Amino acid sequence: MAKKIPQINASSMADISFLLLIFFLVTTSMDVNKGLARRLPPPPQNQPNQEKLDLKIKKRNLMIVKINSHNQLMVNGEIMEVSRLKDEVKKFILNKENNPNLPEVVEDEFDFGGTVGQKKVKYTKDHVISVQNDVDTKYETYLDVQNELVRAYNEIRDESASYYYHVKHFNDLSESQQKVIQKIYPQKISEAEPKNYN
Amino acid sequence: MAKIRRNEKREMPALNTSSLPDIIFMLLFFFMSVTSMKEVTYKVDLSTEKMPKVTELTKLEKKSLVRYIYVGKPKQEFTKMFGSDTRIQLDDQFAEVSEIESYIVNERAAMESAAEKNPSLKGQSQKLQVSIKADKETHMGVITEIKQALRRAYALKISYAATQRNEL
């Protein structure tokens, strides 16, 4: 006769898992590791060269964003609210109307791959956005400005992704497709070397 | 004909709790998967409301590649010793800006020696990323100094830690 296996008493299982659950509940911090990703320029090798480089950039290709110690914004000599910055930056980068005061527009051929193939693209190759801040500028304002600049680039990339590849977002593209668009619209945000006031 | 019983005492059936462990386990697994133990105990005050808010967030890459620099005012219990000026914290200790460069160099060397034992980790030290977690009230002077130090240490991939903001 087959022996009957006694049933395992599982009533304490709930208690044990409750204990574990409470432990994880307490230790959880939902720490999201997110942030605004940026890339720093390599350290300056020799100072004089840097200054020469700055002078080389034509005035129309340069957008200077200054933030003062009272967290006020000045873009190319014009006082501006942060909320307007993104649209101004987009206008500056794209220069759709070929305005002589905005960066030079050049035409180049890019290989979009796949069904799109080679296409000519008008874009502002040499534009540079330069951010200068004061020692007493608040970190929050600085990040707000950086955020708006990155947002302008992201929107432009999204727009060209939908124009050339008919997808809604830049992030939906394949890696090689992303590279093409990054090549047309690289993030050209430069940060001024901090000045010494002594 | 249906009988209507009145005076008989009806017993409440026992509640079936056999599915309770399953439910609890499900919750348990959820919390296990989202849990991320804090990297260090903060000595500077970086509560959620002190973090800056931005819209264009990107997720950090692999955790093992990220090093953190905390910037903020010392917590209440440390103000006696360290004052209430903005301070920098590396790992578990308060640090000076001058220490950042050697910290990054050391971390990179540690990653490289780990790669010698484990070839699959090779080249990781090049991908080192630094996350700056700073109080939004911090003055840019400190942040700029940190950035300069990071540049000197060739830690060029940085990320400003922030939380999500929903439109202006």
Coordinates of C-alpha atoms in Angstrom, one line a residue:
Chain A
M1 CA 0.0 0.0 0.0
A2 CA 1.4 3.4 -0.9
K3 CA 2.2 5.5 2.0
K4 CA 0.3 8.7 2.2
I5 CA 2.7 11.7 2.2
P6 CA 1.6 14.1 4.9
Q7 CA 0.8 17.5 3.5
I8 CA 3.4 20.1 4.3
N9 CA 2.0 22.8 6.5
A10 CA 2.4 26.0 4.5
S11 CA 0.6 28.3 6.8
S12 CA 3.9 29.9 7.9
M13 CA 4.8 30.7 4.3
A14 CA 2.8 33.8 4.4
D15 CA 4.5 35.0 7.5
I16 CA 8.0 34.4 6.1
S17 CA 7.2 36.2 2.9
F18 CA 5.6 39.0 4.8
L19 CA 8.8 39.4 6.7
L20 CA 10.9 39.5 3.5
L21 CA 8.4 41.9 2.0
I22 CA 8.7 44.3 4.9
F23 CA 12.4 44.2 4.7
F24 CA 12.5 45.2 1.0
L25 CA 9.8 47.8 1.6
V26 CA 12.0 49.4 4.2
T27 CA 15.2 49.3 2.2
T28 CA 13.7 50.4 -1.1
S29 CA 14.7 53.9 -1.9
M30 CA 13.5 53.9 -5.6
D31 CA 16.6 55.8 -6.3
V32 CA 16.3 56.7 -9.9
N33 CA 19.7 57.2 -11.5
K34 CA 18.7 59.8 -14.0
G35 CA 20.2 63.0 -15.0
L36 CA 21.1 65.5 -17.7
A37 CA 24.0 63.9 -19.6
R38 CA 26.7 66.3 -20.8
R39 CA 30.2 65.9 -22.1
L40 CA 33.0 68.1 -20.9
P41 CA 35.7 69.3 -23.3
P42 CA 39.2 67.9 -22.7
P43 CA 41.5 69.9 -20.5
P44 CA 43.0 72.9 -22.3
Q45 CA 46.6 72.1 -23.5
N46 CA 47.9 75.6 -23.9
Q47 CA 45.9 78.7 -23.2
P48 CA 46.8 81.0 -26.1
N49 CA 45.5 78.5 -28.7
Q50 CA 42.1 78.4 -27.0
E51 CA 41.7 82.1 -27.3
K52 CA 42.7 82.1 -30.9
L53 CA 40.0 79.4 -31.6
D54 CA 37.4 81.6 -29.9
L55 CA 38.3 84.5 -32.2
K56 CA 38.1 82.3 -35.3
I57 CA 34.4 81.7 -34.9
K58 CA 32.4 84.3 -36.9
K59 CA 30.1 86.4 -35.0
R60 CA 27.0 85.3 -36.8
N61 CA 27.8 81.6 -35.9
L62 CA 28.1 82.3 -32.2
M63 CA 25.3 82.4 -29.7
I64 CA 26.4 83.6 -26.3
V65 CA 24.2 82.8 -23.4
K66 CA 25.2 84.6 -20.3
I67 CA 23.8 84.0 -16.8
N68 CA 24.5 86.6 -14.2
S69 CA 24.7 86.3 -10.4
H70 CA 21.0 87.3 -10.2
N71 CA 20.1 84.3 -12.4
Q72 CA 19.1 86.6 -15.3
L73 CA 19.7 85.5 -18.8
M74 CA 21.3 87.4 -21.7
V75 CA 21.4 86.0 -25.2
N76 CA 23.6 87.8 -27.6
G77 CA 23.1 91.0 -25.7
E78 CA 19.4 90.7 -25.3
I79 CA 17.7 90.0 -22.0
M80 CA 15.5 86.9 -22.2
E81 CA 13.4 84.6 -20.1
V82 CA 14.3 80.9 -19.8
S83 CA 11.0 80.0 -21.3
R84 CA 11.8 81.7 -24.6
L85 CA 15.3 80.3 -24.8
K86 CA 14.4 77.0 -26.5
D87 CA 12.6 78.5 -29.4
E88 CA 15.4 81.1 -29.9
V89 CA 18.0 78.3 -29.9
K90 CA 16.0 76.3 -32.4
K91 CA 15.7 79.3 -34.7
F92 CA 19.4 79.9 -34.3
I93 CA 20.4 76.3 -35.1
L94 CA 18.1 75.8 -38.1
N95 CA 18.1 79.3 -39.7
K96 CA 15.4 78.3 -42.1
E97 CA 15.1 81.7 -43.7
N98 CA 18.8 82.0 -44.3
N99 CA 18.9 85.2 -42.2
P100 CA 22.3 86.9 -42.5
N101 CA 22.4 87.5 -38.7
L102 CA 22.0 83.8 -38.0
P103 CA 24.6 81.1 -38.7
E104 CA 25.7 80.3 -42.2
V105 CA 23.7 77.6 -44.0
V106 CA 25.6 75.0 -46.0
E107 CA 24.4 72.2 -48.1
D108 CA 25.9 68.8 -47.9
E109 CA 25.0 65.3 -49.0
F110 CA 24.4 62.7 -46.4
D111 CA 23.9 58.9 -46.8
F112 CA 20.7 58.1 -44.9
G113 CA 20.9 54.4 -45.8
G114 CA 18.1 52.0 -46.6
T115 CA 15.3 53.3 -48.7
V116 CA 16.1 56.9 -48.1
G117 CA 19.5 56.9 -49.7
Q118 CA 21.6 59.9 -50.4
K119 CA 20.0 63.3 -49.8
K120 CA 21.1 66.9 -49.7
V121 CA 20.6 68.6 -46.4
K122 CA 20.8 72.3 -45.6
Y123 CA 22.2 72.8 -42.1
T124 CA 24.3 75.3 -40.1
K125 CA 27.6 73.5 -39.9
D126 CA 29.6 76.0 -37.8
H127 CA 27.2 77.2 -35.2
V128 CA 28.3 77.3 -31.6
I129 CA 26.4 78.0 -28.5
S130 CA 28.5 79.3 -25.7
V131 CA 27.3 79.3 -22.1
Q132 CA 28.9 81.7 -19.6
N133 CA 27.9 81.8 -16.0
D134 CA 28.9 83.8 -13.0
V135 CA 30.4 82.3 -9.8
D136 CA 27.2 83.2 -7.9
T137 CA 24.8 81.8 -10.5
K138 CA 22.5 79.2 -8.9
Y139 CA 23.0 75.7 -10.0
E140 CA 19.3 75.4 -10.6
T141 CA 19.3 78.2 -13.2
Y142 CA 22.4 76.8 -14.9
L143 CA 20.7 73.4 -15.2
D144 CA 17.5 75.0 -16.5
V145 CA 19.5 76.7 -19.3
Q146 CA 21.4 73.5 -20.1
N147 CA 18.1 71.7 -20.2
E148 CA 16.6 74.1 -22.6
L149 CA 19.6 73.8 -24.9
V150 CA 19.5 70.1 -24.9
R151 CA 15.7 70.2 -25.4
A152 CA 16.1 72.4 -28.5
Y153 CA 18.6 69.8 -29.9
N154 CA 16.3 66.9 -29.0
E155 CA 13.3 68.6 -30.7
I156 CA 15.3 69.3 -33.8
R157 CA 16.5 65.7 -33.9
D158 CA 12.9 64.4 -33.4
E159 CA 11.7 66.6 -36.3
S160 CA 14.4 65.4 -38.7
A161 CA 13.7 61.8 -37.6
S162 CA 10.1 62.2 -38.6
Y163 CA 11.0 64.0 -41.8
Y164 CA 13.6 61.6 -43.1
Y165 CA 12.5 58.3 -41.5
H166 CA 8.9 58.9 -40.7
V167 CA 9.1 57.8 -37.1
K168 CA 7.9 60.0 -34.3
H169 CA 11.0 60.1 -32.1
F170 CA 14.7 60.1 -32.5
N171 CA 15.0 57.3 -30.0
D172 CA 12.9 55.0 -32.2
L173 CA 15.6 55.0 -34.9
S174 CA 18.2 52.3 -35.2
E175 CA 21.7 53.1 -34.1
S176 CA 23.1 53.8 -37.5
Q177 CA 20.2 56.1 -38.3
Q178 CA 20.7 57.9 -35.1
K179 CA 24.3 58.4 -36.0
V180 CA 23.4 60.1 -39.3
I181 CA 21.2 62.6 -37.6
Q182 CA 23.7 63.2 -34.9
K183 CA 26.2 64.0 -37.6
I184 CA 23.9 66.6 -39.1
Y185 CA 22.9 68.1 -35.7
P186 CA 25.7 67.5 -33.2
Q187 CA 25.3 69.2 -29.8
K188 CA 27.6 72.2 -30.1
I189 CA 27.3 73.6 -26.6
S190 CA 30.6 75.1 -25.4
E191 CA 31.2 76.3 -21.9
A192 CA 33.6 79.2 -21.4
E193 CA 36.7 78.6 -19.5
P194 CA 36.2 80.0 -16.0
K195 CA 37.9 83.4 -15.6
N196 CA 40.2 84.2 -12.8
Y197 CA 39.3 87.3 -10.9
N198 CA 42.4 87.6 -8.9
Chain B
M1 CA -42.1 23.9 -0.6
A2 CA -39.1 25.8 0.5
K3 CA -38.5 25.7 4.1
I4 CA -37.6 28.9 5.8
R5 CA -35.3 28.1 8.6
R6 CA -34.9 30.8 11.2
N7 CA -33.5 29.7 14.4
E8 CA -30.7 27.5 13.2
K9 CA -27.4 29.1 13.8
R10 CA -25.4 29.6 10.6
E11 CA -21.6 29.3 10.9
M12 CA -19.4 31.7 9.0
P13 CA -17.3 29.7 6.6
A14 CA -13.5 30.0 7.2
L15 CA -11.9 32.5 4.9
N16 CA -9.7 30.8 2.4
T17 CA -6.3 32.3 2.8
S18 CA -4.4 29.8 0.6
S19 CA -3.7 32.4 -2.1
L20 CA -2.3 34.9 0.4
P21 CA 1.3 33.7 0.1
D22 CA 1.1 34.0 -3.6
I23 CA -0.1 37.6 -3.5
I24 CA 2.6 38.5 -0.9
F25 CA 5.2 36.8 -3.0
M26 CA 4.2 38.8 -6.0
L27 CA 4.6 42.0 -4.0
L28 CA 7.9 40.7 -2.7
F29 CA 9.2 40.1 -6.2
F30 CA 8.1 43.6 -7.3
F31 CA 10.0 45.3 -4.4
M32 CA 13.0 43.0 -4.9
S33 CA 13.3 44.1 -8.5
V34 CA 12.8 47.8 -8.0
T35 CA 15.0 48.0 -4.9
S36 CA 18.3 49.7 -5.2
M37 CA 20.2 50.0 -2.0
K38 CA 21.5 53.4 -1.5
E39 CA 25.1 53.7 -2.6
V40 CA 26.2 55.6 0.5
T41 CA 24.8 57.3 3.4
Y42 CA 24.5 61.0 2.6
K43 CA 26.4 63.4 4.8
V44 CA 25.1 66.3 2.8
D45 CA 21.5 67.1 2.7
L46 CA 20.1 65.9 -0.6
S47 CA 16.5 65.2 0.0
T48 CA 14.2 65.0 -3.0
E49 CA 13.0 68.5 -2.9
K50 CA 16.6 69.8 -3.1
M51 CA 17.2 68.1 -6.4
P52 CA 16.9 70.3 -9.5
K53 CA 14.1 69.4 -12.0
V54 CA 14.6 69.1 -15.7
T55 CA 12.7 67.7 -18.6
E56 CA 15.4 66.1 -20.7
L57 CA 16.5 63.2 -18.6
T58 CA 18.6 60.3 -19.7
K59 CA 19.2 57.2 -17.8
L60 CA 22.7 56.5 -16.6
E61 CA 24.6 53.6 -18.0
K62 CA 25.6 50.5 -16.1
K63 CA 25.8 51.2 -12.4
S64 CA 29.3 49.8 -12.0
L65 CA 30.6 52.5 -14.3
V66 CA 29.2 55.4 -12.4
R67 CA 30.9 57.3 -9.7
Y68 CA 29.1 60.0 -7.6
I69 CA 30.0 63.4 -6.4
Y70 CA 27.6 64.8 -3.8
V71 CA 27.4 68.6 -3.3
G72 CA 25.3 70.3 -0.7
K73 CA 25.0 71.7 2.8
P74 CA 26.0 69.3 5.6
K75 CA 23.2 67.5 7.3
Q76 CA 22.0 68.9 10.7
E77 CA 24.1 66.5 12.7
F78 CA 27.3 67.6 11.0
T79 CA 26.8 71.3 11.0
K80 CA 28.7 71.7 14.3
M81 CA 31.8 70.1 12.9
F82 CA 31.7 71.2 9.3
G83 CA 29.6 74.4 9.4
S84 CA 26.7 75.1 7.1
D85 CA 28.6 76.0 3.9
T86 CA 28.3 73.9 0.8
R87 CA 30.6 70.8 1.0
I88 CA 31.5 68.0 -1.3
Q89 CA 31.1 64.4 -0.4
L90 CA 33.0 61.5 -2.1
D91 CA 32.0 58.0 -1.1
D92 CA 31.4 58.2 2.6
Q93 CA 33.4 61.3 3.5
F94 CA 33.6 65.0 3.2
A95 CA 36.2 66.0 0.7
E96 CA 37.9 69.0 -0.9
V97 CA 37.8 69.9 -4.6
S98 CA 41.5 69.1 -4.8
E99 CA 40.8 65.4 -3.8
I100 CA 38.4 64.8 -6.7
E101 CA 41.2 64.4 -9.3
S102 CA 43.0 61.7 -7.3
Y103 CA 39.7 60.1 -6.4
I104 CA 38.9 59.6 -10.1
V105 CA 42.4 58.4 -10.9
N106 CA 42.2 55.9 -8.0
E107 CA 38.8 54.6 -9.1
R108 CA 40.0 54.2 -12.6
A109 CA 43.0 52.3 -11.4
A110 CA 40.8 50.0 -9.3
M111 CA 38.7 49.3 -12.3
E112 CA 41.7 48.5 -14.4
S113 CA 43.1 46.1 -11.8
A114 CA 39.7 44.4 -11.6
A115 CA 39.8 44.1 -15.4
E116 CA 43.1 42.2 -15.2
K117 CA 41.5 39.5 -13.2
N118 CA 38.3 39.5 -15.2
P119 CA 38.9 40.1 -19.0
S120 CA 35.3 40.7 -19.6
L121 CA 35.6 44.0 -17.8
K122 CA 38.3 45.2 -20.1
G123 CA 38.0 48.8 -21.4
Q124 CA 35.4 49.6 -18.7
S125 CA 37.7 52.2 -17.1
Q126 CA 37.4 54.3 -20.3
K127 CA 33.6 54.4 -19.9
L128 CA 33.7 55.8 -16.4
Q129 CA 30.9 58.2 -15.9
V130 CA 30.5 60.8 -13.1
S131 CA 27.2 61.8 -11.7
I132 CA 27.1 65.1 -10.0
K133 CA 24.3 65.2 -7.4
A134 CA 24.0 68.7 -6.2
D135 CA 21.6 70.8 -4.2
K136 CA 19.9 73.2 -6.6
E137 CA 20.8 76.1 -4.3
T138 CA 24.5 75.5 -4.9
H139 CA 26.5 78.3 -6.4
M140 CA 28.1 77.7 -9.7
G141 CA 31.5 78.5 -8.4
V142 CA 31.7 75.1 -6.7
I143 CA 30.3 73.3 -9.6
T144 CA 32.7 74.9 -12.0
E145 CA 35.6 73.9 -9.8
I146 CA 34.4 70.3 -9.8
K147 CA 34.0 70.4 -13.5
Q148 CA 37.6 71.7 -14.0
A149 CA 38.9 68.9 -11.7
L150 CA 37.0 66.3 -13.7
R151 CA 38.4 67.6 -16.9
R152 CA 41.9 67.4 -15.5
A153 CA 41.2 63.8 -14.6
Y154 CA 39.8 63.1 -18.0
A155 CA 36.5 62.1 -16.7
L156 CA 34.6 63.8 -19.4
K157 CA 31.3 61.9 -19.4
I158 CA 29.2 63.6 -16.7
S159 CA 25.6 63.7 -15.7
Y160 CA 23.8 66.2 -13.6
A161 CA 21.5 64.2 -11.4
A162 CA 18.0 65.6 -11.5
T163 CA 14.3 64.6 -11.2
Q164 CA 11.6 64.8 -13.8
R165 CA 9.8 68.0 -14.4
N166 CA 6.5 68.1 -16.3
E167 CA 6.7 71.1 -18.6
L168 CA 7.2 74.7 -17.6

